[in-house]
PDB file of C-alpha atoms in Angstrom:
ATOM      1  CA  MET A   1      11.645 -14.381 -22.018  1.00 49.00           C
ATOM      2  CA  GLN A   2      14.107 -17.278 -21.963  1.00 55.00           C
ATOM      3  CA  THR A   3      15.872 -18.044 -25.253  1.00 63.00           C
ATOM      4  CA  ASP A   4      17.502 -21.415 -25.825  1.00 69.00           C
ATOM      5  CA  THR A   5      20.115 -22.166 -28.488  1.00 63.00           C
ATOM      6  CA  GLY A   6      20.944 -25.557 -27.029  1.00 63.00           C
ATOM      7  CA  PHE A   7      24.327 -24.346 -25.781  1.00 67.00           C
ATOM      8  CA  PRO A   8      23.969 -23.574 -22.031  1.00 70.00           C
ATOM      9  CA  ARG A   9      27.221 -21.620 -21.793  1.00 74.00           C
ATOM     10  CA  ALA A  10      26.374 -19.288 -24.675  1.00 76.00           C
ATOM     11  CA  ASP A  11      22.783 -18.936 -23.473  1.00 77.00           C
ATOM     12  CA  ALA A  12      23.942 -18.051 -19.943  1.00 78.00           C
ATOM     13  CA  GLU A  13      26.287 -15.394 -21.328  1.00 81.00           C
ATOM     14  CA  ASN A  14      23.446 -13.904 -23.349  1.00 83.00           C
ATOM     15  CA  ASP A  15      21.162 -14.032 -20.314  1.00 83.00           C
ATOM     16  CA  PHE A  16      23.606 -11.983 -18.268  1.00 83.00           C
ATOM     17  CA  LEU A  17      24.230  -9.423 -21.007  1.00 81.00           C
ATOM     18  CA  ARG A  18      20.487  -9.057 -21.544  1.00 85.00           C
ATOM     19  CA  ALA A  19      19.882  -8.529 -17.823  1.00 81.00           C
ATOM     20  CA  ARG A  20      22.644  -5.911 -17.643  1.00 82.00           C
ATOM     21  CA  ARG A  21      21.302  -4.104 -20.704  1.00 80.00           C
ATOM     22  CA  ARG A  22      17.810  -3.998 -19.228  1.00 80.00           C
ATOM     23  CA  GLN A  23      19.160  -2.629 -15.969  1.00 74.00           C
ATOM     24  CA  VAL A  24      20.995   0.192 -17.737  1.00 74.00           C
ATOM     25  CA  LEU A  25      17.986   1.013 -19.937  1.00 78.00           C
ATOM     26  CA  SER A  26      15.714   1.037 -16.896  1.00 76.00           C
ATOM     27  CA  ARG A  27      18.008   3.468 -15.099  1.00 72.00           C
ATOM     28  CA  LEU A  28      18.161   5.683 -18.191  1.00 76.00           C
ATOM     29  CA  ALA A  29      14.358   5.652 -18.532  1.00 73.00           C
ATOM     30  CA  ALA A  30      13.976   6.640 -14.875  1.00 65.00           C
ATOM     31  CA  TRP A  31      16.379   9.540 -15.423  1.00 69.00           C
ATOM     32  CA  LEU A  32      14.504  10.714 -18.528  1.00 73.00           C
ATOM     33  CA  ARG A  33      11.190  10.595 -16.654  1.00 68.00           C
ATOM     34  CA  ARG A  34      12.753  12.467 -13.711  1.00 71.00           C
ATOM     35  CA  GLU A  35      11.626   9.737 -11.349  1.00 61.00           C
ATOM     36  CA  PRO A  36      12.846   9.705  -7.726  1.00 60.00           C
ATOM     37  CA  ASP A  37      16.227   8.109  -7.115  1.00 61.00           C
ATOM     38  CA  ASP A  38      14.722   5.268  -5.085  1.00 58.00           C
ATOM     39  CA  VAL A  39      12.472   3.916  -7.858  1.00 59.00           C
ATOM     40  CA  ASN A  40      14.992   1.306  -9.028  1.00 71.00           C
ATOM     41  CA  ILE A  41      16.656   0.693  -5.664  1.00 79.00           C
ATOM     42  CA  MET A  42      15.639  -2.399  -3.719  1.00 86.00           C
ATOM     43  CA  LEU A  43      14.319  -1.876  -0.217  1.00 90.00           C
ATOM     44  CA  PRO A  44      16.795  -2.383   2.654  1.00 91.00           C
ATOM     45  CA  PHE A  45      15.401  -4.890   5.139  1.00 94.00           C
ATOM     46  CA  ASP A  46      16.790  -3.234   8.268  1.00 93.00           C
ATOM     47  CA  GLU A  47      15.326   0.168   7.388  1.00 92.00           C
ATOM     48  CA  VAL A  48      11.910  -1.336   6.635  1.00 94.00           C
ATOM     49  CA  VAL A  49      11.778  -3.247   9.916  1.00 94.00           C
ATOM     50  CA  GLU A  50      12.992  -0.225  11.887  1.00 94.00           C
ATOM     51  CA  ALA A  51      10.307   1.974  10.320  1.00 94.00           C
ATOM     52  CA  LEU A  52       7.558  -0.549  11.056  1.00 94.00           C
ATOM     53  CA  GLY A  53       8.768  -1.502  14.535  1.00 94.00           C
ATOM     54  CA  ARG A  54       9.997  -5.059  15.013  1.00 94.00           C
ATOM     55  CA  VAL A  55       7.979  -7.256  17.370  1.00 94.00           C
ATOM     56  CA  GLY A  56       9.329 -10.755  16.744  1.00 95.00           C
ATOM     57  CA  GLU A  57       9.858 -13.477  14.173  1.00 95.00           C
ATOM     58  CA  ARG A  58       9.087 -17.115  13.477  1.00 95.00           C
ATOM     59  CA  ARG A  59      10.350 -19.660  10.978  1.00 96.00           C
ATOM     60  CA  LEU A  60       7.754 -20.870   8.478  1.00 95.00           C
ATOM     61  CA  GLY A  61       9.993 -23.329   6.649  1.00 94.00           C
ATOM     62  CA  PRO A  62      10.141 -24.025   2.897  1.00 95.00           C
ATOM     63  CA  GLN A  63       7.523 -22.383   0.691  1.00 96.00           C
ATOM     64  CA  VAL A  64       7.030 -21.377  -2.920  1.00 96.00           C
ATOM     65  CA  ILE A  65       6.843 -17.586  -3.205  1.00 96.00           C
ATOM     66  CA  ARG A  66       6.248 -15.205  -6.091  1.00 96.00           C
ATOM     67  CA  LEU A  67       9.312 -13.510  -7.495  1.00 94.00           C
ATOM     68  CA  ASP A  68       7.513 -10.172  -7.749  1.00 93.00           C
ATOM     69  CA  SER A  69       6.977 -10.233  -3.973  1.00 95.00           C
ATOM     70  CA  ILE A  70      10.750 -10.058  -3.422  1.00 94.00           C
ATOM     71  CA  VAL A  71      11.446  -6.335  -3.131  1.00 92.00           C
ATOM     72  CA  GLY A  72      14.565  -6.037  -1.030  1.00 91.00           C
ATOM     73  CA  SER A  73      17.648  -7.473   0.566  1.00 93.00           C
ATOM     74  CA  VAL A  74      19.246  -7.843   3.951  1.00 92.00           C
ATOM     75  CA  ASP A  75      22.711  -6.764   2.817  1.00 85.00           C
ATOM     76  CA  ARG A  76      23.061  -6.658  -0.985  1.00 72.00           C
ATOM     77  CA  THR A  77      21.097  -3.564  -1.968  1.00 69.00           C
ATOM     78  CA  ARG A  78      23.804  -2.212  -4.306  1.00 78.00           C
ATOM     79  CA  ASP A  79      24.641  -5.305  -6.374  1.00 84.00           C
ATOM     80  CA  PHE A  80      21.172  -5.602  -7.927  1.00 87.00           C
ATOM     81  CA  ASP A  81      18.380  -3.193  -8.804  1.00 85.00           C
ATOM     82  CA  ARG A  82      14.763  -3.432  -7.668  1.00 81.00           C
ATOM     83  CA  ARG A  83      14.055  -6.248 -10.167  1.00 84.00           C
ATOM     84  CA  PHE A  84      17.274  -8.039  -9.234  1.00 88.00           C
ATOM     85  CA  ARG A  85      19.073  -7.170 -12.446  1.00 88.00           C
ATOM     86  CA  PRO A  86      22.854  -6.994 -11.861  1.00 87.00           C
ATOM     87  CA  THR A  87      24.178  -3.451 -11.578  1.00 85.00           C
ATOM     88  CA  SER A  88      27.738  -4.265 -12.637  1.00 85.00           C
ATOM     89  CA  GLY A  89      29.813  -6.855 -14.451  1.00 82.00           C
ATOM     90  CA  ARG A  90      31.662  -8.080 -11.373  1.00 85.00           C
ATOM     91  CA  LEU A  91      28.872 -10.558 -10.610  1.00 85.00           C
ATOM     92  CA  ARG A  92      29.097 -12.145 -14.039  1.00 87.00           C
ATOM     93  CA  GLU A  93      31.080 -15.323 -13.354  1.00 89.00           C
ATOM     94  CA  ARG A  94      28.927 -16.597 -10.515  1.00 90.00           C
ATOM     95  CA  TRP A  95      25.725 -15.389 -12.195  1.00 88.00           C
ATOM     96  CA  GLU A  96      26.445 -17.267 -15.421  1.00 89.00           C
ATOM     97  CA  ARG A  97      27.455 -20.406 -13.509  1.00 89.00           C
ATOM     98  CA  LEU A  98      24.049 -20.466 -11.837  1.00 90.00           C
ATOM     99  CA  ALA A  99      22.298 -19.712 -15.123  1.00 88.00           C
ATOM    100  CA  ARG A 100      24.044 -22.661 -16.785  1.00 90.00           C
ATOM    101  CA  ALA A 101      23.028 -24.956 -13.948  1.00 89.00           C
ATOM    102  CA  GLN A 102      19.451 -23.728 -14.173  1.00 87.00           C
ATOM    103  CA  ARG A 103      19.322 -24.314 -17.911  1.00 86.00           C
ATOM    104  CA  ARG A 104      20.731 -27.818 -17.541  1.00 88.00           C
ATOM    105  CA  GLY A 105      17.996 -28.649 -15.066  1.00 86.00           C
ATOM    106  CA  GLU A 106      20.361 -29.132 -12.153  1.00 88.00           C
ATOM    107  CA  PRO A 107      18.819 -28.874  -8.655  1.00 88.00           C
ATOM    108  CA  ILE A 108      19.009 -25.349  -7.249  1.00 89.00           C
ATOM    109  CA  PRO A 109      18.808 -24.975  -3.446  1.00 93.00           C
ATOM    110  CA  PRO A 110      16.022 -22.768  -2.063  1.00 95.00           C
ATOM    111  CA  ILE A 111      16.820 -19.179  -1.244  1.00 95.00           C
ATOM    112  CA  GLU A 112      16.343 -17.721   2.246  1.00 97.00           C
ATOM    113  CA  VAL A 113      14.043 -14.762   2.824  1.00 97.00           C
ATOM    114  CA  TYR A 114      12.429 -12.686   5.523  1.00 97.00           C
ATOM    115  CA  ARG A 115       8.727 -11.971   5.114  1.00 97.00           C
ATOM    116  CA  VAL A 116       7.308  -8.635   6.261  1.00 96.00           C
ATOM    117  CA  GLY A 117       3.608  -8.471   5.456  1.00 94.00           C
ATOM    118  CA  ASP A 118       3.406  -9.555   1.814  1.00 94.00           C
ATOM    119  CA  LEU A 119       6.956  -8.429   1.049  1.00 96.00           C
ATOM    120  CA  HIS A 120      10.057 -10.626   0.960  1.00 96.00           C
ATOM    121  CA  PHE A 121      13.695  -9.698   1.569  1.00 96.00           C
ATOM    122  CA  VAL A 122      16.563 -11.958   0.501  1.00 96.00           C
ATOM    123  CA  SER A 123      19.148 -12.980   3.071  1.00 95.00           C
ATOM    124  CA  ASP A 124      20.748 -15.696   0.925  1.00 94.00           C
ATOM    125  CA  GLY A 125      20.278 -16.392  -2.788  1.00 93.00           C
ATOM    126  CA  HIS A 126      20.435 -13.022  -4.550  1.00 93.00           C
ATOM    127  CA  HIS A 127      22.049 -14.498  -7.663  1.00 92.00           C
ATOM    128  CA  ARG A 128      19.429 -17.252  -7.795  1.00 94.00           C
ATOM    129  CA  VAL A 129      16.645 -14.664  -7.678  1.00 94.00           C
ATOM    130  CA  SER A 130      18.341 -12.634 -10.405  1.00 92.00           C
ATOM    131  CA  VAL A 131      18.729 -15.668 -12.672  1.00 91.00           C
ATOM    132  CA  ALA A 132      15.128 -16.727 -12.057  1.00 92.00           C
ATOM    133  CA  HIS A 133      13.937 -13.277 -13.121  1.00 89.00           C
ATOM    134  CA  ALA A 134      16.121 -13.356 -16.233  1.00 89.00           C
ATOM    135  CA  LEU A 135      14.772 -16.771 -17.241  1.00 89.00           C
ATOM    136  CA  GLY A 136      11.167 -15.609 -16.944  1.00 88.00           C
ATOM    137  CA  GLN A 137      10.142 -17.604 -13.897  1.00 91.00           C
ATOM    138  CA  ASP A 138       7.219 -16.467 -11.746  1.00 93.00           C
ATOM    139  CA  THR A 139       7.980 -18.338  -8.516  1.00 94.00           C
ATOM    140  CA  ILE A 140      10.919 -19.642  -6.532  1.00 94.00           C
ATOM    141  CA  GLU A 141      11.417 -21.989  -3.579  1.00 96.00           C
ATOM    142  CA  ALA A 142      12.445 -20.296  -0.355  1.00 96.00           C
ATOM    143  CA  TYR A 143      12.982 -20.876   3.340  1.00 97.00           C
ATOM    144  CA  VAL A 144      10.778 -18.208   4.901  1.00 97.00           C
ATOM    145  CA  THR A 145      11.138 -16.426   8.228  1.00 97.00           C
ATOM    146  CA  GLU A 146       8.201 -14.184   9.072  1.00 97.00           C
ATOM    147  CA  VAL A 147       8.925 -10.920  10.870  1.00 97.00           C
ATOM    148  CA  ARG A 148       6.062  -9.403  12.856  1.00 96.00           C
ATOM    149  CA  THR A 149       5.933  -5.619  13.134  1.00 95.00           C
ATOM    150  CA  LYS A 150       3.946  -3.013  15.056  1.00 93.00           C
ATOM    151  CA  ILE A 151       2.344  -1.545  11.951  1.00 92.00           C
ATOM    152  CA  SER A 152       1.482  -2.996   8.570  1.00 91.00           C
ATOM    153  CA  ALA A 153       3.811  -2.962   5.577  1.00 92.00           C
ATOM    154  CA  ASP A 154       0.884  -2.187   3.266  1.00 90.00           C
ATOM    155  CA  GLY A 155       1.583   0.681   0.913  1.00 87.00           C
ATOM    156  CA  ILE A 156       5.372   0.399   0.901  1.00 88.00           C
ATOM    157  CA  ARG A 157       6.652   0.650  -2.650  1.00 84.00           C
ATOM    158  CA  PHE A 158       9.767   2.776  -2.455  1.00 82.00           C
ATOM    159  CA  ARG A 159      12.344   3.744   0.119  1.00 83.00           C
ATOM    160  CA  GLY A 160      10.712   7.147   0.556  1.00 83.00           C
ATOM    161  CA  ASP A 161       7.547   5.458   1.841  1.00 86.00           C
ATOM    162  CA  LEU A 162       9.454   4.407   4.956  1.00 89.00           C
ATOM    163  CA  ILE A 163       9.426   7.988   6.250  1.00 88.00           C
ATOM    164  CA  VAL A 164       5.625   7.967   6.409  1.00 90.00           C
ATOM    165  CA  LYS A 165       5.598   4.498   7.978  1.00 92.00           C
ATOM    166  CA  ASN A 166       8.141   5.492  10.609  1.00 92.00           C
ATOM    167  CA  ASP A 167       6.198   8.595  11.601  1.00 93.00           C
ATOM    168  CA  ARG A 168       2.948   6.634  11.700  1.00 93.00           C
ATOM    169  CA  ARG A 169       4.560   4.090  14.035  1.00 93.00           C
ATOM    170  CA  LEU A 170       5.774   6.871  16.336  1.00 94.00           C
ATOM    171  CA  PHE A 171       2.294   8.424  16.262  1.00 94.00           C
ATOM    172  CA  LEU A 172       0.647   5.155  17.279  1.00 94.00           C
ATOM    173  CA  GLU A 173       3.129   4.755  20.127  1.00 94.00           C
ATOM    174  CA  ARG A 174       2.130   8.180  21.429  1.00 95.00           C
ATOM    175  CA  VAL A 175      -1.565   7.698  20.558  1.00 95.00           C
ATOM    176  CA  PRO A 176      -2.233   3.947  20.994  1.00 95.00           C
ATOM    177  CA  LEU A 177      -5.463   3.476  19.056  1.00 93.00           C
ATOM    178  CA  SER A 178      -6.915   0.188  17.848  1.00 91.00           C
ATOM    179  CA  GLY A 179      -9.547  -1.114  15.451  1.00 92.00           C
ATOM    180  CA  PRO A 180     -11.464   1.409  13.320  1.00 92.00           C
ATOM    181  CA  ALA A 181      -9.945   4.327  15.223  1.00 93.00           C
ATOM    182  CA  ARG A 182      -6.442   3.186  14.307  1.00 93.00           C
ATOM    183  CA  ALA A 183      -7.437   2.639  10.672  1.00 91.00           C
ATOM    184  CA  ALA A 184      -8.909   6.148  10.434  1.00 92.00           C
ATOM    185  CA  MET A 185      -5.625   7.868  11.284  1.00 93.00           C
ATOM    186  CA  VAL A 186      -4.085   7.951   7.820  1.00 92.00           C
ATOM    187  CA  LEU A 187      -1.986  10.901   6.648  1.00 92.00           C
ATOM    188  CA  SER A 188       0.047  11.333   3.474  1.00 89.00           C
ATOM    189  CA  ASP A 189       2.442  13.929   4.896  1.00 90.00           C
ATOM    190  CA  PRO A 190       4.677  12.353   7.570  1.00 90.00           C
ATOM    191  CA  TRP A 191       5.035  15.658   9.441  1.00 90.00           C
ATOM    192  CA  GLN A 192       1.285  15.723  10.021  1.00 92.00           C
ATOM    193  CA  TYR A 193       1.580  12.658  12.254  1.00 94.00           C
ATOM    194  CA  THR A 194       3.661  14.765  14.649  1.00 92.00           C
ATOM    195  CA  ILE A 195       1.092  17.562  14.535  1.00 91.00           C
ATOM    196  CA  LEU A 196      -1.746  15.125  15.177  1.00 93.00           C
ATOM    197  CA  SER A 197       0.153  13.538  18.075  1.00 94.00           C
ATOM    198  CA  GLU A 198       0.579  16.915  19.732  1.00 92.00           C
ATOM    199  CA  THR A 199      -3.074  17.753  19.052  1.00 91.00           C
ATOM    200  CA  VAL A 200      -4.237  14.586  20.816  1.00 94.00           C
ATOM    201  CA  GLU A 201      -1.867  15.106  23.733  1.00 94.00           C
ATOM    202  CA  ALA A 202      -3.010  18.710  24.187  1.00 91.00           C
ATOM    203  CA  TRP A 203      -6.630  17.557  24.071  1.00 91.00           C
ATOM    204  CA  GLY A 204      -5.860  14.928  26.697  1.00 94.00           C
ATOM    205  CA  PHE A 205      -4.150  17.485  28.929  1.00 94.00           C
ATOM    206  CA  ARG A 206      -7.224  19.717  28.831  1.00 91.00           C
ATOM    207  CA  LEU A 207      -9.420  16.705  29.540  1.00 93.00           C
ATOM    208  CA  MET A 208      -7.451  15.809  32.665  1.00 95.00           C
ATOM    209  CA  GLN A 209      -7.576  19.413  33.832  1.00 93.00           C
ATOM    210  CA  ASP A 210     -11.337  19.611  33.331  1.00 92.00           C
ATOM    211  CA  GLU A 211     -12.010  16.334  35.133  1.00 92.00           C
ATOM    212  CA  SER A 212      -9.170  16.586  37.685  1.00 94.00           C
ATOM    213  CA  LYS A 213      -8.229  13.006  36.914  1.00 93.00           C
ATOM    214  CA  PHE A 214      -5.248  11.237  35.381  1.00 95.00           C
ATOM    215  CA  TYR A 215      -5.705   9.180  32.206  1.00 94.00           C
ATOM    216  CA  ASN A 216      -3.081   7.030  30.502  1.00 95.00           C
ATOM    217  CA  ARG A 217      -2.282   7.318  26.804  1.00 95.00           C
ATOM    218  CA  ALA A 218      -4.641   4.533  25.728  1.00 95.00           C
ATOM    219  CA  GLU A 219      -7.554   6.055  27.633  1.00 95.00           C
ATOM    220  CA  ILE A 220      -6.912   9.515  26.205  1.00 96.00           C
ATOM    221  CA  ALA A 221      -6.603   8.108  22.687  1.00 95.00           C
ATOM    222  CA  ALA A 222      -9.911   6.244  22.960  1.00 95.00           C
ATOM    223  CA  ARG A 223     -11.773   9.240  24.345  1.00 95.00           C
ATOM    224  CA  PHE A 224     -10.221  11.591  21.793  1.00 95.00           C
ATOM    225  CA  TYR A 225     -11.490   9.424  18.966  1.00 95.00           C
ATOM    226  CA  ALA A 226     -14.989   8.992  20.438  1.00 94.00           C
ATOM    227  CA  GLU A 227     -15.552  12.503  21.795  1.00 93.00           C
ATOM    228  CA  GLU A 228     -13.518  14.692  19.464  1.00 92.00           C
ATOM    229  CA  PHE A 229     -12.378  13.110  16.221  1.00 93.00           C
ATOM    230  CA  GLU A 230     -15.466  11.114  15.239  1.00 93.00           C
ATOM    231  CA  PRO A 231     -18.040  13.886  15.903  1.00 91.00           C
ATOM    232  CA  VAL A 232     -15.961  16.454  13.992  1.00 90.00           C
ATOM    233  CA  VAL A 233     -15.429  14.123  11.038  1.00 92.00           C
ATOM    234  CA  THR A 234     -19.149  13.321  10.956  1.00 92.00           C
ATOM    235  CA  MET A 235     -19.989  17.025  10.717  1.00 90.00           C
ATOM    236  CA  LEU A 236     -17.341  17.553   8.030  1.00 89.00           C
ATOM    237  CA  ARG A 237     -18.761  14.678   6.018  1.00 89.00           C
ATOM    238  CA  GLN A 238     -22.284  16.067   6.299  1.00 90.00           C
ATOM    239  CA  ALA A 239     -21.043  19.504   5.227  1.00 86.00           C
ATOM    240  CA  GLY A 240     -19.128  18.064   2.259  1.00 87.00           C
ATOM    241  CA  LEU A 241     -15.813  19.379   3.574  1.00 83.00           C
ATOM    242  CA  ILE A 242     -13.720  16.204   3.435  1.00 87.00           C
ATOM    243  CA  GLY A 243     -13.234  16.114  -0.331  1.00 85.00           C
ATOM    244  CA  GLY A 244     -10.350  13.998  -1.564  1.00 87.00           C
ATOM    245  CA  ARG A 245      -8.559  14.023   1.778  1.00 91.00           C
ATOM    246  CA  THR A 246      -8.494  11.335   4.416  1.00 93.00           C
ATOM    247  CA  GLU A 247     -10.629  11.832   7.508  1.00 94.00           C
ATOM    248  CA  ALA A 248      -7.520  12.570   9.566  1.00 94.00           C
ATOM    249  CA  GLU A 249      -6.328  15.191   7.077  1.00 93.00           C
ATOM    250  CA  ALA A 250      -9.763  16.821   7.092  1.00 92.00           C
ATOM    251  CA  TYR A 251      -9.794  16.857  10.895  1.00 92.00           C
ATOM    252  CA  LEU A 252      -6.368  18.506  11.021  1.00 90.00           C
ATOM    253  CA  ALA A 253      -7.552  21.181   8.607  1.00 87.00           C
ATOM    254  CA  VAL A 254     -10.327  22.075  11.063  1.00 84.00           C
ATOM    255  CA  SER A 255      -7.997  21.832  14.026  1.00 82.00           C
ATOM    256  CA  GLU A 256      -5.568  24.284  12.457  1.00 77.00           C
ATOM    257  CA  GLN A 257      -8.396  26.767  11.866  1.00 74.00           C
ATOM    258  CA  ARG A 258      -9.878  26.348  15.350  1.00 70.00           C
ATOM    259  CA  TYR A 259      -7.835  29.112  16.954  1.00 60.00           C
ATOM    260  CA  ARG A 260      -8.833  31.558  14.240  1.00 62.00           C
ATOM    261  CA  LEU A 261     -12.507  30.673  14.626  1.00 61.00           C
ATOM    262  CA  MET A 262     -12.329  31.056  18.397  1.00 55.00           C
ATOM    263  CA  ARG A 263     -10.646  34.454  18.127  1.00 57.00           C
ATOM    264  CA  THR A 264     -12.775  35.972  15.362  1.00 55.00           C
ATOM    265  CA  HIS A 265     -16.091  34.147  15.917  1.00 52.00           C
ATOM    266  CA  ARG A 266     -16.448  34.037  12.152  1.00 54.00           C
ATOM    267  CA  TRP A 267     -17.704  31.235   9.940  1.00 53.00           C
ATOM    268  CA  ASP A 268     -17.628  32.878   6.535  1.00 57.00           C
ATOM    269  CA  ASP A 269     -16.644  31.951   2.982  1.00 63.00           C
ATOM    270  CA  ASP A 270     -12.995  32.715   3.666  1.00 67.00           C
ATOM    271  CA  VAL A 271     -12.825  30.253   6.565  1.00 58.00           C
ATOM    272  CA  ILE A 272     -14.711  27.573   4.617  1.00 60.00           C
ATOM    273  CA  ALA A 273     -12.361  28.029   1.657  1.00 65.00           C
ATOM    274  CA  LYS A 274      -9.376  27.471   3.934  1.00 62.00           C
ATOM    275  CA  LEU A 275     -10.979  24.325   5.325  1.00 56.00           C
ATOM    276  CA  ARG A 276     -11.544  22.961   1.836  1.00 61.00           C
ATOM    277  CA  LYS A 277      -7.909  23.586   0.890  1.00 61.00           C
ATOM    278  CA  GLY A 278      -6.615  22.110   4.135  1.00 54.00           C
TER     279      GLY A 278
END
């Protein structure tokens, strides 16, 4: 919350010290809670776009955006934490100069950001964002450039989430599904996307052998979903074997047990227990 003594210079100094103190306390709290290292680190724009697969961009012009939607930076990921609190004292002079100007009501130029989904990444104006946070503002003016990607940015909170997104993008390049079929392929373990890719490709290879006909990746993906994935998931749902997993995770659990079932011809409590555990 902004405090105002009527002396902009003193208030700006207090603003900076308060922001630094909160940054240190936040880092200490994360350490005490044994949280992952990336909890307080802002997201790097280049890594996010690479994980999602860049398609193109377009300028949207000036807009008012929410400060809490700004989660990362193009090139200043070490100078500020995830909430744009300064991580060292070397930013102090410029930071306090902007804070004084803000408190005096002087015009502040809009920042520049890239938009990926609902997330924003600062390319110019990191100090302005930091000061706005410190003064309790909810929004800020920005020149926005929208970046379109192959897969959605939904679900990205921390840097570690990019691993799952990257593997999902690679999966969808190998298995180009669309619509409900695409939405159904959700896995929490990034390695499982590789396993599922190989499962689909092996299924497609057997299909082409059986029918003595070549199919491209899109055709194999569509037939896999309609003839293999959907019927199996329907049976699993009817048998109550999906549980708290996603449909794709439940399907993989069956797929991994398929060889055992084929070799032993058994469908007993032991096999069912393994299916439930995944």
